[in-house]
Coordinates of C-alpha atoms and ligand atoms in Angstrom, one line a residue:
M1 CA 51.4 72.3 132.0
S2 CA 51.8 71.7 135.8
D3 CA 49.3 73.8 137.8
V4 CA 51.1 74.6 141.0
L5 CA 53.4 77.3 139.7
S6 CA 50.9 79.0 137.5
S7 CA 49.6 80.5 140.7
G8 CA 53.1 81.6 141.7
S9 CA 55.9 79.8 143.5
P10 CA 55.5 76.2 144.8
P11 CA 54.2 76.1 148.3
S12 CA 57.2 75.8 150.6
N13 CA 56.2 73.5 153.5
G14 CA 57.3 76.1 156.0
S15 CA 60.9 75.0 156.8
R16 CA 61.7 73.3 153.5
P17 CA 63.2 75.6 150.9
R18 CA 62.2 75.0 147.3
T19 CA 64.6 72.9 145.3
Y20 CA 65.8 73.0 141.8
L21 CA 67.8 70.5 139.6
P22 CA 69.7 71.8 136.6
F23 CA 71.0 69.8 133.7
V24 CA 73.5 70.9 131.0
N25 CA 76.0 69.4 128.6
N26 CA 78.9 69.2 131.0
F27 CA 81.3 69.4 128.1
C28 CA 80.1 72.8 127.1
P29 CA 81.9 75.5 129.1
R30 CA 79.7 78.3 127.7
R31 CA 76.4 76.7 128.7
S32 CA 77.8 75.3 131.9
L33 CA 78.8 78.8 133.0
E34 CA 75.5 80.2 131.9
T35 CA 73.6 77.5 133.8
S36 CA 75.8 78.3 136.9
R37 CA 74.5 81.9 136.6
Y38 CA 70.9 80.6 136.7
G39 CA 72.0 78.5 139.7
N40 CA 73.2 81.7 141.5
Y41 CA 69.8 83.2 140.6
F42 CA 67.9 80.3 142.2
L43 CA 70.1 80.5 145.3
A44 CA 69.6 84.2 145.6
N45 CA 65.8 83.5 145.6
G46 CA 66.1 81.0 148.5
W47 CA 66.0 77.8 146.4
R48 CA 68.4 74.9 147.1
P49 CA 69.9 72.5 144.6
T50 CA 69.0 68.9 144.7
R51 CA 70.4 65.9 142.8
R52 CA 67.2 63.9 142.9
M53 CA 64.5 64.3 140.2
E54 CA 61.9 63.0 142.5
K55 CA 62.8 65.7 145.1
A56 CA 63.0 68.8 142.8
D57 CA 60.2 71.4 142.7
L58 CA 61.7 72.6 139.4
I59 CA 63.9 70.7 136.9
F60 CA 65.8 73.0 134.6
I61 CA 67.2 71.5 131.4
Y62 CA 69.6 73.5 129.2
T63 CA 69.3 71.7 125.9
C64 CA 72.2 71.0 123.5
G65 CA 72.0 70.6 119.8
C66 CA 75.7 70.7 118.8
F67 CA 76.0 67.0 118.0
N68 CA 73.5 64.2 117.3
S69 CA 74.6 62.5 120.5
S70 CA 74.0 65.6 122.6
E71 CA 70.6 66.1 121.0
Q72 CA 69.8 62.5 122.0
R73 CA 71.0 63.0 125.5
T74 CA 68.9 66.1 125.8
L75 CA 65.8 64.4 124.6
N76 CA 66.4 61.5 127.0
T77 CA 67.0 63.9 129.9
I78 CA 63.6 65.4 129.2
R79 CA 62.0 62.0 128.9
Q80 CA 63.5 60.9 132.2
A81 CA 62.5 64.2 133.9
L82 CA 58.9 63.8 132.8
A83 CA 58.8 60.2 133.9
R84 CA 60.4 60.8 137.3
K85 CA 59.4 64.3 138.5
R86 CA 56.7 64.8 141.1
P87 CA 53.3 65.6 139.5
D88 CA 53.4 69.1 141.1
A89 CA 56.9 69.9 140.1
R90 CA 57.7 72.0 137.1
L91 CA 60.0 71.2 134.1
V92 CA 61.6 74.1 132.4
V93 CA 63.4 73.5 129.1
T94 CA 65.6 76.1 127.3
G95 CA 68.9 76.3 125.4
C96 CA 70.5 75.8 122.0
L97 CA 68.3 73.0 120.7
M98 CA 65.4 75.4 120.5
K99 CA 67.3 77.3 117.8
I100 CA 69.0 74.3 116.2
H101 CA 66.3 71.7 116.0
P102 CA 63.1 73.1 117.5
E103 CA 60.9 70.5 115.8
V104 CA 62.0 67.8 118.3
L105 CA 60.9 69.8 121.3
G106 CA 57.5 70.3 122.8
G107 CA 55.4 68.5 125.4
D108 CA 54.2 68.7 129.0
Y109 CA 56.8 71.2 130.0
D110 CA 57.7 74.9 129.7
L111 CA 59.8 75.9 126.7
L112 CA 61.6 79.1 127.5
P113 CA 63.6 80.6 124.5
L114 CA 66.9 82.1 125.6
E115 CA 65.9 85.6 124.5
G116 CA 62.9 85.2 126.9
I117 CA 64.7 83.5 129.8
N118 CA 63.8 86.4 132.1
A119 CA 60.3 85.0 132.2
L120 CA 61.7 82.7 134.9
D121 CA 61.0 85.6 137.3
G122 CA 57.3 85.1 136.9
L123 CA 57.6 81.3 137.0
I124 CA 59.3 81.3 140.4
D125 CA 57.9 84.6 141.8
A126 CA 61.4 85.9 142.0
R127 CA 62.4 88.5 144.5
V128 CA 65.8 88.8 142.9
K129 CA 65.3 89.4 139.1
L130 CA 67.4 87.3 136.7
A131 CA 68.4 90.4 134.7
S132 CA 70.1 91.7 137.9
V133 CA 72.2 88.5 138.4
P134 CA 75.8 89.0 137.0
D135 CA 77.7 86.5 135.0
A136 CA 79.0 83.6 137.0
N137 CA 82.7 83.0 137.1
R138 CA 82.7 79.5 138.8
I139 CA 81.0 76.5 137.2
H140 CA 78.7 74.8 139.6
P141 CA 78.6 70.9 139.8
I142 CA 75.6 70.5 137.4
G143 CA 73.9 67.3 136.3
D144 CA 75.2 66.1 132.9
L145 CA 72.7 65.4 130.1
I146 CA 71.8 61.7 130.5
S147 CA 72.8 59.3 127.7
T148 CA 70.1 57.0 126.7
R149 CA 69.5 53.2 126.6
D150 CA 68.1 53.9 123.2
F151 CA 71.6 54.0 121.8
L152 CA 72.1 50.4 122.7
V153 CA 69.1 49.6 120.5
K154 CA 70.7 51.6 117.7
K155 CA 74.1 50.0 118.4
F156 CA 74.0 47.8 115.3
K157 CA 73.1 50.7 113.1
M158 CA 75.6 53.4 114.2
D159 CA 78.7 51.9 115.7
F160 CA 81.0 54.9 115.8
E161 CA 78.4 57.1 117.4
L162 CA 78.0 54.6 120.3
T163 CA 81.8 54.3 120.7
S164 CA 82.4 58.0 120.8
L165 CA 79.5 58.5 123.1
F166 CA 80.7 55.8 125.5
A167 CA 84.1 57.3 125.3
S168 CA 82.7 60.8 126.0
K169 CA 80.6 59.5 128.9
V170 CA 83.7 57.9 130.5
R171 CA 85.7 61.1 129.8
S172 CA 82.9 63.3 131.3
L173 CA 82.9 61.2 134.4
F174 CA 86.6 61.7 134.9
L175 CA 87.3 64.9 133.0
G176 CA 84.2 66.8 132.0
R177 CA 83.1 67.4 135.6
T178 CA 86.6 68.1 136.7
K179 CA 87.9 70.1 133.7
Y180 CA 86.4 73.4 134.9
R181 CA 86.6 72.7 138.6
G182 CA 88.9 75.4 140.2
T183 CA 88.9 77.7 137.3
W184 CA 87.8 81.3 137.1
N185 CA 85.7 81.6 133.9
I186 CA 85.0 84.8 132.1
R187 CA 82.3 85.0 129.4
I188 CA 83.9 87.6 127.1
A189 CA 81.2 87.6 124.4
T190 CA 78.4 85.5 122.9
G191 CA 78.1 84.4 119.3
C192 CA 80.7 84.5 116.5
L193 CA 81.3 85.9 112.9
G194 CA 81.7 82.5 111.3
N195 CA 79.5 80.8 108.7
C196 CA 81.1 77.4 108.9
S197 CA 79.0 75.1 106.7
Y198 CA 78.8 72.2 109.2
C199 CA 78.1 74.2 112.4
A200 CA 74.7 74.2 114.1
L201 CA 76.0 76.3 117.0
K202 CA 75.9 79.5 115.0
F203 CA 72.1 79.2 114.9
S204 CA 71.9 79.5 118.7
G205 CA 74.8 81.8 119.4
G206 CA 74.0 84.4 116.6
R207 CA 76.4 87.1 115.7
V208 CA 79.2 88.2 118.1
K209 CA 78.2 90.5 121.0
S210 CA 81.3 91.4 123.0
K211 CA 81.4 92.4 126.7
A212 CA 83.0 95.8 127.3
P213 CA 86.8 95.4 127.9
E214 CA 86.5 97.2 131.2
A215 CA 84.0 94.6 132.5
V216 CA 86.3 91.7 131.4
V217 CA 89.3 93.4 133.1
E218 CA 87.2 93.9 136.3
E219 CA 86.2 90.2 136.4
F220 CA 89.8 89.2 135.8
S221 CA 91.2 91.5 138.5
R222 CA 88.5 90.3 140.9
G223 CA 89.6 86.7 140.3
L224 CA 93.2 87.7 141.0
R225 CA 92.2 89.4 144.2
L226 CA 90.4 86.2 145.2
G227 CA 93.6 84.2 144.6
E228 CA 92.5 82.4 141.5
K229 CA 95.3 80.8 139.5
T230 CA 93.6 79.4 136.3
F231 CA 91.5 81.7 134.1
V232 CA 89.4 80.6 131.1
L233 CA 88.1 83.0 128.5
I234 CA 84.8 81.8 127.2
N235 CA 82.9 82.2 124.0
Q236 CA 82.1 79.9 121.0
D237 CA 84.8 81.7 119.2
I238 CA 86.9 83.9 121.5
G239 CA 88.8 85.2 118.5
S240 CA 85.8 87.2 117.3
Y241 CA 85.9 89.2 120.5
G242 CA 85.8 92.9 120.0
Q243 CA 85.0 92.9 116.3
D244 CA 81.6 94.5 117.1
I245 CA 83.0 97.1 119.5
D246 CA 86.1 98.3 117.6
T247 CA 88.7 96.3 119.4
D248 CA 90.0 92.8 119.2
I249 CA 91.1 89.7 121.2
V250 CA 94.8 90.6 121.1
T251 CA 94.2 94.0 122.6
L252 CA 92.1 92.5 125.3
L253 CA 94.8 89.9 126.1
E254 CA 97.5 92.6 126.2
R255 CA 95.5 94.3 129.0
L256 CA 94.9 91.1 130.9
L257 CA 98.5 89.8 130.6
D258 CA 99.8 93.1 131.9
F259 CA 98.6 92.0 135.4
D260 CA 101.4 90.7 137.5
G261 CA 101.0 87.5 139.4
D262 CA 101.3 83.7 139.2
Y263 CA 98.4 82.7 137.1
K264 CA 97.6 81.0 133.8
I265 CA 95.0 81.7 131.1
R266 CA 93.4 79.0 129.0
L267 CA 92.4 80.2 125.5
I268 CA 89.7 77.8 124.3
D269 CA 87.6 77.8 121.1
L270 CA 89.8 80.3 119.1
N271 CA 89.1 80.1 115.4
P272 CA 92.5 80.0 113.7
R273 CA 91.4 82.8 111.3
W274 CA 92.2 85.3 114.1
L275 CA 95.6 83.9 114.7
V276 CA 96.4 84.4 111.0
R277 CA 94.8 87.8 110.9
Y278 CA 96.7 89.3 113.9
F279 CA 99.8 87.0 113.8
D280 CA 102.2 90.0 113.8
R281 CA 100.8 90.9 117.2
W282 CA 100.1 87.4 118.6
R283 CA 103.7 86.3 118.0
P284 CA 105.4 88.9 120.3
L285 CA 102.6 88.6 122.8
L286 CA 102.9 84.8 123.1
R287 CA 106.7 85.1 123.2
R288 CA 106.6 87.6 126.0
H289 CA 103.8 85.9 128.1
A290 CA 104.3 82.2 127.2
S291 CA 104.5 81.3 130.9
K292 CA 101.0 82.7 131.5
I293 CA 99.3 80.8 128.7
A294 CA 98.1 77.4 129.9
Y295 CA 97.2 76.4 126.3
L296 CA 95.7 77.7 123.1
S297 CA 92.9 75.6 121.7
M298 CA 92.4 76.3 118.0
P299 CA 90.2 73.9 116.0
V300 CA 91.9 73.7 112.5
Q301 CA 89.3 71.1 111.5
S302 CA 91.1 69.9 108.3
G303 CA 94.5 69.9 106.7
S304 CA 93.0 69.9 103.2
E305 CA 92.7 73.3 101.4
R306 CA 89.8 71.9 99.4
I307 CA 87.9 70.7 102.5
L308 CA 88.6 74.0 104.4
K309 CA 86.9 75.8 101.5
L310 CA 83.9 73.5 101.6
M311 CA 83.7 74.0 105.4
R312 CA 83.8 77.8 104.8
R313 CA 86.8 78.1 107.2
P314 CA 88.4 81.5 106.3
Y315 CA 92.0 80.4 106.4
T316 CA 94.3 78.0 104.6
A317 CA 96.2 75.0 105.8
S318 CA 99.4 76.6 104.6
D319 CA 98.6 79.8 106.6
I320 CA 98.2 77.7 109.7
R321 CA 101.4 75.7 109.1
E322 CA 103.4 79.0 108.8
C323 CA 102.0 80.3 112.1
F324 CA 102.4 77.1 114.0
R325 CA 106.0 76.6 112.8
A326 CA 106.8 80.2 113.9
L327 CA 105.2 79.7 117.3
K328 CA 107.0 76.4 117.8
K329 CA 110.3 78.1 117.0
D330 CA 109.6 81.2 119.2
T331 CA 107.8 79.5 122.1
P332 CA 108.6 75.8 122.1
G333 CA 106.9 75.3 125.4
L334 CA 103.6 76.7 124.2
V335 CA 100.8 74.1 124.3
I336 CA 98.5 74.1 121.2
N337 CA 95.4 71.9 121.2
T338 CA 93.3 71.4 118.2
H339 CA 90.2 69.6 116.6
F340 CA 89.8 67.8 113.4
I341 CA 86.6 66.8 111.7
V342 CA 86.9 63.5 109.8
G343 CA 84.6 62.4 107.0
F344 CA 83.4 65.8 105.9
P345 CA 81.2 65.4 102.7
G346 CA 83.5 64.9 99.7
E347 CA 86.6 64.1 101.8
T348 CA 88.9 61.9 99.7
D349 CA 91.8 59.7 100.9
R350 CA 94.0 62.5 99.6
D351 CA 92.2 65.1 101.7
F352 CA 92.3 62.9 104.8
A353 CA 96.1 62.3 104.2
D354 CA 96.5 66.1 104.3
S355 CA 94.8 66.3 107.7
A356 CA 96.8 63.4 109.0
A357 CA 100.1 65.1 107.8
L358 CA 99.1 68.3 109.6
A359 CA 98.2 66.4 112.8
R360 CA 101.6 64.5 112.7
E361 CA 103.7 67.6 112.0
F362 CA 102.9 69.4 115.2
D363 CA 102.9 67.6 118.6
F364 CA 99.6 69.0 119.6
G365 CA 98.9 69.0 123.4
R366 CA 95.5 67.5 122.8
L367 CA 93.9 66.3 119.5
S368 CA 90.1 66.1 119.5
I369 CA 88.7 64.1 116.6
H370 CA 85.1 64.5 115.6
P371 CA 83.4 62.2 113.1
Y372 CA 81.5 64.4 110.7
Q373 CA 77.7 64.3 111.2
D374 CA 74.8 66.1 109.5
R375 CA 73.1 68.7 111.8
P376 CA 69.8 70.3 110.9
R377 CA 69.7 73.2 108.6
T378 CA 73.5 73.3 108.0
E379 CA 74.8 73.8 104.5
S380 CA 77.0 70.6 104.7
S381 CA 74.0 68.4 105.5
T382 CA 72.8 69.1 101.9
M383 CA 76.2 68.4 100.3
P384 CA 76.7 65.3 98.1
D385 CA 79.4 62.6 98.5
K386 CA 78.7 61.7 102.1
V387 CA 81.6 59.5 103.4
P388 CA 80.3 56.0 104.2
G389 CA 80.3 55.0 107.9
P390 CA 83.0 52.3 107.7
V391 CA 85.4 54.7 105.9
L392 CA 84.6 57.5 108.3
F393 CA 85.2 55.3 111.3
R394 CA 88.5 54.0 109.8
R395 CA 89.7 57.6 109.4
Y396 CA 88.5 58.5 112.9
R397 CA 90.4 55.7 114.5
A398 CA 93.5 56.5 112.4
L399 CA 93.7 60.1 113.6
L400 CA 92.8 59.0 117.1
S401 CA 95.7 56.6 117.2
L402 CA 98.3 59.3 116.2
Ligands
LIG501 S1 83.2 80.0 114.2 FE1 82.7 78.3 115.5 S2 80.7 78.7 116.4 FE2 81.0 80.1 114.7 S3 80.1 79.1 112.9 FE3 82.3 78.5 112.9 S4 82.4 76.6 114.1 FE4 80.4 77.6 114.5

């Protein structure tokens, strides 16, 4: 435990404002937006961002535990920060990994659980309290979690992980940082209502807590007044919005899309169960406002009914097909992006063929393929019939090449 801050904020040498350096998984819009709120908080308290570990008075790491690779990148970022920070600087670690895989965390740094994040006020002697800082709407340029040299050592053991990590690093350089630049992001809720057997995210997000519709509409109209053109609704499953406050995602969208203007909304991370449940209302809404929907990103995850059941995804591949076919007929210009997980435990060639057929049938705007991986404490990590690496990697490449 560094000693400088235990007696309040680091001494500012008169003219030099204190500096902070945040890190987050640049690929995660939720946590990037949240970390941007913390950035606004530091700025409001007179701190300034720095990009240099050696220069920072406080290094703030928002951990990620969604994938093995992001956990590795998190642990490496902590290692690098401990090795390179000034002895009097503070290292604060928080985020999803604390809920997903807490056993791998702990050391000469401050661990702040998300539910206790307001303790930052005491750490930095805050004049402006964190609880009073509203949600951010713009994502700051934040340091990405650092990939490790360790993977090179492991290269011979886990080929596909390295390949996908290398690919994601390149993508993050060109896309991750830019993907959310110039967008007005609105956190509409936290958590979800899912119990997907492979998902570790549910351990950090918890059950859905929706923001009041009036607050979402206020943030949206403020963005319009500021001339924003691209809006992103943010949550780990935006479809679960409103289920805890007696409303729903379609009702919210009907209110937002009533605003006139030249803008587009990106609907990301929408569990397809909500498309199926409210399809009689989605269909006319999307037909009427297709020009205002930049894209719909709905992870179907598999085309096999058997695998969807094992994943605990509460919809069927035939439900999805029916909805997608109707949308393609009604609104041919509507862009639908999706995700597939390949190599889920027990996945046979037959199951994989079902996924490939679904991926081929619809010209998805973007197809994200994720090689299955065990995550701590998930149901699927205890399932038998794990798909061997070479088979998994062959299927991964096959879907990627579609
Ligand atoms: S809905 Fe999404 S975030 Fe929730 S458990 Fe399923 S995969 Fe995880």
